[in-house]
Tab-separated table of C-alpha atoms in Angstrom:
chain	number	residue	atom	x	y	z
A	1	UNK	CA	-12.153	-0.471	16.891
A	2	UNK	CA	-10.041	-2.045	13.985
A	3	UNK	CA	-6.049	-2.374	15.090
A	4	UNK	CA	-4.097	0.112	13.103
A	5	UNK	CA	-3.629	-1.609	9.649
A	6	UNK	CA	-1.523	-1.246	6.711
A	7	UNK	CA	-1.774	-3.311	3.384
A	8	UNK	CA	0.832	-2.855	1.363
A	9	UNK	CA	0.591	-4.664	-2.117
A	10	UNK	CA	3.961	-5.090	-4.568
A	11	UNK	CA	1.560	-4.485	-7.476
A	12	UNK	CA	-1.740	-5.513	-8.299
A	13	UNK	CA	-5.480	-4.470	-7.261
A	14	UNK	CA	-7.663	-2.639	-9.803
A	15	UNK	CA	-5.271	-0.715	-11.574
A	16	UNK	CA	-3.078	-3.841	-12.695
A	17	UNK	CA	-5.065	-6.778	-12.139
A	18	UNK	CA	-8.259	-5.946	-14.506
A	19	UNK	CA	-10.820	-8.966	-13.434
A	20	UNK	CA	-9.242	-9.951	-10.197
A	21	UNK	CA	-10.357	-8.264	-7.031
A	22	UNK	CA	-8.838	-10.750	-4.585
A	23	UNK	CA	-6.950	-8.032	-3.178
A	24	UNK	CA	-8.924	-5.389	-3.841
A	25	UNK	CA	-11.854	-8.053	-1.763
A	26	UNK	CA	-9.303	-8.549	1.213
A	27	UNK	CA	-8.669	-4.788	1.926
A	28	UNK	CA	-12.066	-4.388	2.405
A	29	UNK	CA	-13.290	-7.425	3.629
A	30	UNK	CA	-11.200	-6.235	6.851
A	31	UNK	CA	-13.660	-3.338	7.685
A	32	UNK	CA	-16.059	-5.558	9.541
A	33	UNK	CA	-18.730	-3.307	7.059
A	34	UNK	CA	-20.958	-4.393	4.355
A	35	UNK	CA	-20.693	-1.416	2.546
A	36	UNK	CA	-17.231	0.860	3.810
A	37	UNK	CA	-16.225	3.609	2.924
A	38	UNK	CA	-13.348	4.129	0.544
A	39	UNK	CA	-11.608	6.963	-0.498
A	40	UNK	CA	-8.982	7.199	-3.243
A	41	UNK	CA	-6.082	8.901	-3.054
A	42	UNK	CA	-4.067	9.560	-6.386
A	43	UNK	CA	-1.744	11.869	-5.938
A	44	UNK	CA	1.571	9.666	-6.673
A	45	UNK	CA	0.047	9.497	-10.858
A	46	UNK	CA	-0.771	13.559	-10.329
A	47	UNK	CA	-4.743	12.800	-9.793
A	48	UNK	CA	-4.846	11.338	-13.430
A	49	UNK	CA	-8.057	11.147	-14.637
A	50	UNK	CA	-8.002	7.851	-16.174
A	51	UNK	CA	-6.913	6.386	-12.546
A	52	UNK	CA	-9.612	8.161	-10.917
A	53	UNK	CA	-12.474	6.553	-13.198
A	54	UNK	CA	-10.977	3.252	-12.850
A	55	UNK	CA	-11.252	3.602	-9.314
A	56	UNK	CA	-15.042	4.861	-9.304
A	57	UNK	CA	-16.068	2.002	-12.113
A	58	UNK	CA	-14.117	-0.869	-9.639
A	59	UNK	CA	-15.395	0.671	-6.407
A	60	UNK	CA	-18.943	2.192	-6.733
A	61	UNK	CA	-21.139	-0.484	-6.644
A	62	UNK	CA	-20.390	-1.891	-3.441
A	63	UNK	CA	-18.771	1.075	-1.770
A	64	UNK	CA	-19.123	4.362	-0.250
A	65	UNK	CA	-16.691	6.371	-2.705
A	66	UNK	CA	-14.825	9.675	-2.740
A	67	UNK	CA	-11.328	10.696	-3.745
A	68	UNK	CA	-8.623	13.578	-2.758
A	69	UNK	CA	-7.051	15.879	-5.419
A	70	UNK	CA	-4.110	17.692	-4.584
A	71	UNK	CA	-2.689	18.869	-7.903
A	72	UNK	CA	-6.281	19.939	-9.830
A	73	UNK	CA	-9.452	21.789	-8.945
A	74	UNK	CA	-12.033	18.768	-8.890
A	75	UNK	CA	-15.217	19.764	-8.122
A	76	UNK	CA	-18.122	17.230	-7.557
A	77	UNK	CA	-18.259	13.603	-8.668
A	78	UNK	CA	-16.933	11.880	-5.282
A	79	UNK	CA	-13.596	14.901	-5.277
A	80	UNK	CA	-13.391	15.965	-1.294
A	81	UNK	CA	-14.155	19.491	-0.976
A	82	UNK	CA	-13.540	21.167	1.983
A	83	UNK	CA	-12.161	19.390	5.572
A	84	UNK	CA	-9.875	17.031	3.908
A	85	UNK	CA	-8.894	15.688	7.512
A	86	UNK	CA	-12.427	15.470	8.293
A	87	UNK	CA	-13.132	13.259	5.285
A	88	UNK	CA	-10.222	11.288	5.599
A	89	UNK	CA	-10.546	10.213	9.676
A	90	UNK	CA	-14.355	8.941	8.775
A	91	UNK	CA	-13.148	6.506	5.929
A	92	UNK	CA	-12.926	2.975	6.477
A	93	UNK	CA	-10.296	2.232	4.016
A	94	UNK	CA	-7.307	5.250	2.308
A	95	UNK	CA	-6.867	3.349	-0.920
A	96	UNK	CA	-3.589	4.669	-2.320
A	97	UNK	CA	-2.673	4.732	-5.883
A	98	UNK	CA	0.835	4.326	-7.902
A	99	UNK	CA	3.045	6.475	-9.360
A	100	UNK	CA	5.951	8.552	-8.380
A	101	UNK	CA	6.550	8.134	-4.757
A	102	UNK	CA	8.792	11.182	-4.310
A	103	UNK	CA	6.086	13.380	-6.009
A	104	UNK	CA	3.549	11.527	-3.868
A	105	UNK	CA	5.712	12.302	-0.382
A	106	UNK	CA	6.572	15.876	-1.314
A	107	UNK	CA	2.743	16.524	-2.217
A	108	UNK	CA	2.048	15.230	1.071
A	109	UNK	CA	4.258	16.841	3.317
A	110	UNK	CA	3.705	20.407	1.793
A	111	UNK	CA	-0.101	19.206	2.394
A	112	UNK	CA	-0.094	18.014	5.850
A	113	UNK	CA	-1.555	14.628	4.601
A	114	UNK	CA	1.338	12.722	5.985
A	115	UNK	CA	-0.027	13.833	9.847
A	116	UNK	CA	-3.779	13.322	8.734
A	117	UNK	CA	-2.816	9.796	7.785
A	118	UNK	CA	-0.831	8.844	10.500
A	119	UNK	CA	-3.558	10.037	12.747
A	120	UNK	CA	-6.217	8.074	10.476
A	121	UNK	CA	-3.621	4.827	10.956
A	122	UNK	CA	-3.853	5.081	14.487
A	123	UNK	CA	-7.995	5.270	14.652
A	124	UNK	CA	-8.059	2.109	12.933
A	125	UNK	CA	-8.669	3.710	9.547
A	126	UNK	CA	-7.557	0.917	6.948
A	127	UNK	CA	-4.281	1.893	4.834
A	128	UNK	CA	-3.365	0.157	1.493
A	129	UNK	CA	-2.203	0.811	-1.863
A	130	UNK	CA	0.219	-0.433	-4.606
A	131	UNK	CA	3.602	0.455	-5.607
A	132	UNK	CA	3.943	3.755	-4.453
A	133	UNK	CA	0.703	3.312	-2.698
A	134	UNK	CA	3.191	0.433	-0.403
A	135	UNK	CA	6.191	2.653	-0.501
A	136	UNK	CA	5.483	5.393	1.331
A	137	UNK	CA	4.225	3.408	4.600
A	138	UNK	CA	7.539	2.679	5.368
A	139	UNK	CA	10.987	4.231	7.262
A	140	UNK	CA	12.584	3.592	3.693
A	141	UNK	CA	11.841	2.287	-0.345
A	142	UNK	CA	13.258	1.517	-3.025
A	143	UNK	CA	12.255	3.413	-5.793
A	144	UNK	CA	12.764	3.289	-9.610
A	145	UNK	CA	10.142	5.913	-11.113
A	146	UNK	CA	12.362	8.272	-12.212
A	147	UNK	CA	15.531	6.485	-13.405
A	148	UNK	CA	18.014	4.123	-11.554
A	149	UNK	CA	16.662	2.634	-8.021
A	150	UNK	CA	17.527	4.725	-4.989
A	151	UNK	CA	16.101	5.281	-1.561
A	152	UNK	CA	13.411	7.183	-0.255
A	153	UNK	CA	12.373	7.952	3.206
A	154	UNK	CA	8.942	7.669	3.479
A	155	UNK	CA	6.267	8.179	6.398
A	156	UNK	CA	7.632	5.972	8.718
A	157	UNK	CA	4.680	4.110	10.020
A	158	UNK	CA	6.175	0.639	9.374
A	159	UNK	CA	10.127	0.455	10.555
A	160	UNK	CA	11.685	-1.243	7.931
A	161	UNK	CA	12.583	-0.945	4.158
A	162	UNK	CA	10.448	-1.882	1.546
A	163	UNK	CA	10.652	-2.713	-2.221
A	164	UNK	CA	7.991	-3.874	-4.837
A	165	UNK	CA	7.764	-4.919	-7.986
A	166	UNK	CA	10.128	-7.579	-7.104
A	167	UNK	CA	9.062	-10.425	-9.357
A	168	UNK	CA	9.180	-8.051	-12.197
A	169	UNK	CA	12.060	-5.520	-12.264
A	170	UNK	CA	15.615	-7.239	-11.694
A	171	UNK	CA	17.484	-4.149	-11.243
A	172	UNK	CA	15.232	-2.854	-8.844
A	173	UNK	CA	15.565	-6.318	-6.661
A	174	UNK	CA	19.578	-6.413	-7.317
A	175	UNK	CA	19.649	-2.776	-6.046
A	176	UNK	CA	17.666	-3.490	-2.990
A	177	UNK	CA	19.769	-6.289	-1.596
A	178	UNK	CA	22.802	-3.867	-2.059
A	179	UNK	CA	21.190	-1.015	-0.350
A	180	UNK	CA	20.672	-3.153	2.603
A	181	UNK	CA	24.059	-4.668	2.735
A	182	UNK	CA	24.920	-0.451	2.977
A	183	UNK	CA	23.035	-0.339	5.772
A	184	UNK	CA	18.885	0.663	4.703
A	185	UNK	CA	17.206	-0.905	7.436
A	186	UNK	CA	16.128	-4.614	7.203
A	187	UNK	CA	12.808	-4.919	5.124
A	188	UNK	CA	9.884	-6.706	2.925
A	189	UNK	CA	10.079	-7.158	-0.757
A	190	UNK	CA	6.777	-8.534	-2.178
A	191	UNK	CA	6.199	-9.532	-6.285
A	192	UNK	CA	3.587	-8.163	-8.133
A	193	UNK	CA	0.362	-9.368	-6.261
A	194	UNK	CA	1.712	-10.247	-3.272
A	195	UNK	CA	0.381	-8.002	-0.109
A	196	UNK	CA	2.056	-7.250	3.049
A	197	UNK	CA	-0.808	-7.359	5.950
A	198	UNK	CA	0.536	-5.269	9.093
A	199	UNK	CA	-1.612	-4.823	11.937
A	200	UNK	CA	0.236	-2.233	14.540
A	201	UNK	CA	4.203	-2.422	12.912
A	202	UNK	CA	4.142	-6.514	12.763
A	203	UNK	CA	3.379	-8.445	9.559
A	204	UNK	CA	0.542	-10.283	10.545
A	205	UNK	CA	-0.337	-11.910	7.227
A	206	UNK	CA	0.871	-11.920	3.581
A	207	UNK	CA	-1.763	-12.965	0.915
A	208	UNK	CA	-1.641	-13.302	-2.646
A	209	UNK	CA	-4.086	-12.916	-6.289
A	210	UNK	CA	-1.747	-15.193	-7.749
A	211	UNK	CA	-0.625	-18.759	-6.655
A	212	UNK	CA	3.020	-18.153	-7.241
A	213	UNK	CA	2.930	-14.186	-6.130
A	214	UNK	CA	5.705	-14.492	-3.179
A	215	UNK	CA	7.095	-11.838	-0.852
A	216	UNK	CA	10.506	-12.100	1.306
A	217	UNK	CA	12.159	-10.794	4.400
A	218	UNK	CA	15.094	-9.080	3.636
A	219	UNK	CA	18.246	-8.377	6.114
A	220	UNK	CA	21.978	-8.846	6.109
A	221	UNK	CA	23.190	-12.345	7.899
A	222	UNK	CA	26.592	-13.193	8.663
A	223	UNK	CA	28.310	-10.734	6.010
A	224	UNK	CA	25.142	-12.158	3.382
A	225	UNK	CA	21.974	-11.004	2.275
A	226	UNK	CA	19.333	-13.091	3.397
A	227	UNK	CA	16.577	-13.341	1.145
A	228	UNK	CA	13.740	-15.453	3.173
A	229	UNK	CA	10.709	-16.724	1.119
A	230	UNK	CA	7.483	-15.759	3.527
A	231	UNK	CA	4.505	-18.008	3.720
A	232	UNK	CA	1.705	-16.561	1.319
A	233	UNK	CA	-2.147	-17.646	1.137
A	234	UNK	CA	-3.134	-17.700	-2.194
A	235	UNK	CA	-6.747	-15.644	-1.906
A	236	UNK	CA	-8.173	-17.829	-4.992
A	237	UNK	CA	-8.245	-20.927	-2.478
A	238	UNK	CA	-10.936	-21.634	-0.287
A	239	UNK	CA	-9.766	-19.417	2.732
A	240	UNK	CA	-10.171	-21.483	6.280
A	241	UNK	CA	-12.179	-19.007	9.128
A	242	UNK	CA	-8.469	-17.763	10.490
A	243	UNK	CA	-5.733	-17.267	8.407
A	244	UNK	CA	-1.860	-18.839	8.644
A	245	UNK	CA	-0.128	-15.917	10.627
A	246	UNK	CA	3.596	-15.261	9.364
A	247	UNK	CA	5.893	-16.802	12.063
Protein backbone atom coordinates (compact mmCIF):
# COMPACT_ATOMS: atom_id res chain seq x y z
CA UNK A 1 0.00 0.00 0.00
CA UNK A 2 1.15 3.65 -0.87
CA UNK A 3 1.89 5.82 2.59
CA UNK A 4 -0.79 8.39 2.94
CA UNK A 5 0.31 11.23 0.52
CA UNK A 6 -0.45 14.73 -0.05
CA UNK A 7 0.98 16.99 -2.93
CA UNK A 8 0.32 20.23 -2.50
CA UNK A 9 1.47 22.58 -5.43
CA UNK A 10 1.64 26.73 -4.92
CA UNK A 11 0.40 26.93 -8.53
CA UNK A 12 1.08 25.18 -11.55
CA UNK A 13 0.03 21.67 -13.20
CA UNK A 14 -2.34 21.67 -16.20
CA UNK A 15 -4.41 24.46 -15.49
CA UNK A 16 -1.41 27.07 -15.30
CA UNK A 17 1.46 25.49 -16.76
CA UNK A 18 0.05 24.72 -20.49
CA UNK A 19 3.06 22.38 -21.99
CA UNK A 20 4.69 21.39 -18.78
CA UNK A 21 3.53 18.28 -17.02
CA UNK A 22 6.49 17.92 -14.65
CA UNK A 23 4.17 18.10 -11.91
CA UNK A 24 1.35 16.91 -13.29
CA UNK A 25 4.17 13.58 -14.27
CA UNK A 26 5.33 13.44 -10.50
CA UNK A 27 1.79 13.10 -8.93
CA UNK A 28 1.30 10.28 -10.86
CA UNK A 29 4.43 8.80 -11.33
CA UNK A 30 3.94 8.02 -7.42
CA UNK A 31 1.11 5.43 -8.03
CA UNK A 32 3.48 2.60 -8.73
CA UNK A 33 0.68 2.18 -11.95
CA UNK A 34 1.15 2.49 -15.57
CA UNK A 35 -2.08 3.68 -16.18
CA UNK A 36 -3.90 5.14 -12.53
CA UNK A 37 -6.70 6.25 -12.01
CA UNK A 38 -7.47 9.92 -11.64
CA UNK A 39 -10.35 11.67 -10.71
CA UNK A 40 -10.92 15.43 -10.82
CA UNK A 41 -12.40 17.26 -8.41
CA UNK A 42 -13.52 20.95 -9.28
CA UNK A 43 -15.58 22.14 -6.99
CA UNK A 44 -13.36 25.23 -5.60
CA UNK A 45 -14.02 26.99 -9.64
CA UNK A 46 -17.96 25.71 -9.15
CA UNK A 47 -17.34 22.52 -11.62
CA UNK A 48 -16.56 25.05 -14.51
CA UNK A 49 -16.76 23.56 -17.60
CA UNK A 50 -13.79 24.92 -19.20
CA UNK A 51 -11.65 23.35 -16.13
CA UNK A 52 -13.25 20.13 -16.53
CA UNK A 53 -12.24 19.75 -20.38
CA UNK A 54 -8.85 20.87 -19.65
CA UNK A 55 -8.58 18.22 -17.28
CA UNK A 56 -10.03 15.36 -19.66
CA UNK A 57 -7.77 16.77 -22.83
CA UNK A 58 -4.40 16.73 -20.21
CA UNK A 59 -5.42 13.47 -18.54
CA UNK A 60 -7.17 10.99 -20.95
CA UNK A 61 -4.64 9.56 -22.84
CA UNK A 62 -2.65 8.03 -20.29
CA UNK A 63 -5.18 7.82 -17.51
CA UNK A 64 -8.17 6.26 -16.12
CA UNK A 65 -10.44 9.53 -15.86
CA UNK A 66 -13.59 10.64 -14.06
CA UNK A 67 -14.57 13.78 -12.20
CA UNK A 68 -17.08 14.84 -9.17
CA UNK A 69 -19.73 17.61 -9.59
CA UNK A 70 -21.20 19.02 -6.68
CA UNK A 71 -22.86 22.22 -7.87
CA UNK A 72 -24.45 20.85 -11.52
CA UNK A 73 -26.29 17.79 -12.76
CA UNK A 74 -23.45 16.12 -14.99
CA UNK A 75 -24.47 13.21 -16.46
CA UNK A 76 -22.05 10.92 -18.48
CA UNK A 77 -18.69 11.88 -19.96
CA UNK A 78 -16.32 10.67 -16.94
CA UNK A 79 -19.10 12.84 -14.14
CA UNK A 80 -19.43 10.18 -11.00
CA UNK A 81 -22.88 9.12 -10.72
CA UNK A 82 -23.97 7.41 -7.92
CA UNK A 83 -21.52 6.10 -4.73
CA UNK A 84 -19.37 9.09 -4.73
CA UNK A 85 -17.36 7.45 -1.73
CA UNK A 86 -17.20 4.37 -3.63
CA UNK A 87 -15.60 6.10 -6.61
CA UNK A 88 -13.44 8.15 -4.72
CA UNK A 89 -11.68 5.22 -2.24
CA UNK A 90 -10.80 3.18 -5.70
CA UNK A 91 -8.85 6.20 -7.29
CA UNK A 92 -5.27 6.27 -7.34
CA UNK A 93 -4.83 9.92 -7.40
CA UNK A 94 -7.93 13.01 -6.06
CA UNK A 95 -6.61 15.69 -8.36
CA UNK A 96 -7.97 18.92 -6.89
CA UNK A 97 -8.61 22.01 -8.77
CA UNK A 98 -8.37 25.97 -7.87
CA UNK A 99 -10.62 28.39 -7.03
CA UNK A 100 -12.33 29.66 -3.99
CA UNK A 101 -11.24 27.66 -1.09
CA UNK A 102 -14.03 28.73 1.27
CA UNK A 103 -16.64 27.75 -1.42
CA UNK A 104 -14.59 24.60 -1.95
CA UNK A 105 -14.61 23.72 2.13
CA UNK A 106 -18.24 24.69 2.66
CA UNK A 107 -19.25 22.47 -0.50
CA UNK A 108 -17.44 19.83 1.14
CA UNK A 109 -18.50 19.77 4.51
CA UNK A 110 -22.30 20.12 3.64
CA UNK A 111 -21.23 17.04 1.26
CA UNK A 112 -19.45 14.78 3.52
CA UNK A 113 -16.42 14.85 1.07
CA UNK A 114 -14.14 16.16 3.72
CA UNK A 115 -14.63 12.44 5.70
CA UNK A 116 -14.53 10.52 2.25
CA UNK A 117 -11.18 12.16 1.66
CA UNK A 118 -9.65 11.82 4.78
CA UNK A 119 -10.58 8.21 4.70
CA UNK A 120 -9.20 7.99 0.94
CA UNK A 121 -5.78 9.81 2.53
CA UNK A 122 -5.42 7.21 4.91
CA UNK A 123 -5.81 4.08 2.22
CA UNK A 124 -3.01 5.46 0.43
CA UNK A 125 -5.21 7.20 -2.12
CA UNK A 126 -2.87 10.01 -3.66
CA UNK A 127 -4.02 13.76 -2.75
CA UNK A 128 -2.85 16.84 -4.78
CA UNK A 129 -4.02 19.93 -6.25
CA UNK A 130 -3.15 23.66 -6.74
CA UNK A 131 -4.01 26.73 -4.99
CA UNK A 132 -7.03 25.92 -3.39
CA UNK A 133 -6.46 22.40 -4.44
CA UNK A 134 -3.09 22.88 -1.58
CA UNK A 135 -5.12 24.94 0.77
CA UNK A 136 -7.53 22.95 2.04
CA UNK A 137 -5.07 19.97 3.17
CA UNK A 138 -4.04 21.91 5.86
CA UNK A 139 -5.04 22.99 9.82
CA UNK A 140 -4.95 26.64 8.29
CA UNK A 141 -4.42 28.96 4.70
CA UNK A 142 -4.06 31.88 3.64
CA UNK A 143 -6.47 32.89 1.31
CA UNK A 144 -6.99 35.88 -1.07
CA UNK A 145 -9.98 34.79 -3.50
CA UNK A 146 -12.37 36.96 -2.36
CA UNK A 147 -10.65 40.22 -1.33
CA UNK A 148 -7.86 40.95 1.29
CA UNK A 149 -5.85 37.68 2.62
CA UNK A 150 -7.32 36.06 5.71
CA UNK A 151 -7.34 32.64 7.25
CA UNK A 152 -9.13 29.64 6.65
CA UNK A 153 -9.33 26.46 8.52
CA UNK A 154 -9.20 23.81 6.31
CA UNK A 155 -9.33 19.83 6.63
CA UNK A 156 -6.68 19.42 8.85
CA UNK A 157 -4.78 16.54 7.43
CA UNK A 158 -1.40 18.35 7.43
CA UNK A 159 -0.79 20.42 10.94
CA UNK A 160 0.50 23.48 9.87
CA UNK A 161 -0.41 26.69 7.86
CA UNK A 162 -0.07 27.00 4.39
CA UNK A 163 0.09 29.79 1.72
CA UNK A 164 0.62 29.74 -2.15
CA UNK A 165 1.08 31.81 -4.71
CA UNK A 166 3.98 33.14 -2.91
CA UNK A 167 6.32 34.14 -5.71
CA UNK A 168 3.50 35.97 -7.24
CA UNK A 169 1.16 37.90 -4.90
CA UNK A 170 3.14 40.23 -2.34
CA UNK A 171 0.29 41.03 -0.23
CA UNK A 172 -0.68 37.65 0.15
CA UNK A 173 3.12 36.68 1.35
CA UNK A 174 3.33 40.05 3.62
CA UNK A 175 -0.02 38.94 5.17
CA UNK A 176 1.11 35.47 5.86
CA UNK A 177 4.23 36.27 7.82
CA UNK A 178 1.93 38.59 9.98
CA UNK A 179 -0.66 36.02 10.56
CA UNK A 180 1.93 33.80 11.94
CA UNK A 181 3.64 36.29 14.10
CA UNK A 182 -0.42 36.41 15.57
CA UNK A 183 -0.14 33.12 16.27
CA UNK A 184 -1.54 30.76 12.84
CA UNK A 185 0.39 27.80 13.36
CA UNK A 186 3.93 27.48 11.84
CA UNK A 187 3.68 26.52 8.04
CA UNK A 188 4.88 26.04 4.18
CA UNK A 189 4.69 28.74 1.63
CA UNK A 190 5.61 27.42 -1.87
CA UNK A 191 5.83 29.89 -5.34
CA UNK A 192 4.01 29.15 -8.22
CA UNK A 193 5.35 25.63 -9.30
CA UNK A 194 6.82 24.64 -6.41
CA UNK A 195 5.09 21.33 -4.70
CA UNK A 196 5.01 20.32 -1.19
CA UNK A 197 5.47 16.27 -1.12
CA UNK A 198 4.04 14.93 2.38
CA UNK A 199 3.99 11.39 2.99
CA UNK A 200 2.01 10.74 6.54
CA UNK A 201 2.12 14.75 8.07
CA UNK A 202 6.12 15.14 7.24
CA UNK A 203 7.40 16.93 4.13
CA UNK A 204 9.23 14.35 2.58
CA UNK A 205 10.19 16.11 -0.65
CA UNK A 206 9.62 19.48 -2.40
CA UNK A 207 10.03 19.47 -6.27
CA UNK A 208 9.74 22.02 -8.77
CA UNK A 209 8.58 22.71 -12.96
CA UNK A 210 10.69 25.59 -12.77
CA UNK A 211 14.45 25.95 -11.82
CA UNK A 212 13.96 28.94 -9.64
CA UNK A 213 10.25 27.79 -8.25
CA UNK A 214 11.22 27.82 -4.31
CA UNK A 215 9.11 27.02 -1.26
CA UNK A 216 9.93 28.04 2.56
CA UNK A 217 9.29 27.02 6.10
CA UNK A 218 7.63 29.53 7.86
CA UNK A 219 7.55 30.07 11.89
CA UNK A 220 8.22 32.82 14.37
CA UNK A 221 12.04 32.76 15.89
CA UNK A 222 13.20 34.78 18.62
CA UNK A 223 10.41 37.64 18.33
CA UNK A 224 11.17 37.25 14.06
CA UNK A 225 9.66 35.61 11.29
CA UNK A 226 11.77 33.10 9.93
CA UNK A 227 11.46 32.66 6.40
CA UNK A 228 13.74 29.39 5.54
CA UNK A 229 14.46 28.70 1.80
CA UNK A 230 13.75 24.63 1.45
CA UNK A 231 15.83 22.52 -0.83
CA UNK A 232 13.83 22.01 -4.21
CA UNK A 233 14.65 19.43 -7.16
CA UNK A 234 14.06 20.99 -10.20
CA UNK A 235 11.89 18.00 -12.14
CA UNK A 236 13.41 19.26 -15.66
CA UNK A 237 16.90 17.74 -14.45
CA UNK A 238 17.83 14.35 -14.86
CA UNK A 239 16.25 12.95 -11.54
CA UNK A 240 18.88 10.41 -9.65
CA UNK A 241 16.84 6.80 -8.60
CA UNK A 242 16.07 8.46 -4.88
CA UNK A 243 15.36 11.83 -4.40
CA UNK A 244 17.17 14.61 -1.84
CA UNK A 245 14.74 14.27 1.24
CA UNK A 246 14.08 17.78 3.01
CA UNK A 247 16.20 17.73 6.24
Amino acid sequence: MRPPTIVAFGGGGFSMEAGNPLLDDYVLSLTGVSRPRVCFVPTASGDADHYVVRFYRTFSMTCDTSHISLFRRDRGSGAVEGDLEEHLMNQDVIYVGGGSVVSLLGAWRAHGIDRILRNAWRKGVVLCGLSAGSLCWFSEAVTAFHGAPSVVRGLGLLPYSNCVHYDGEPERREEYRRFIGDGVRPGYAADDGAALHFEHRQLRHVVSSRPKAQAYRVEPADGEILEAPLNARYLGERMPDMLTAVA
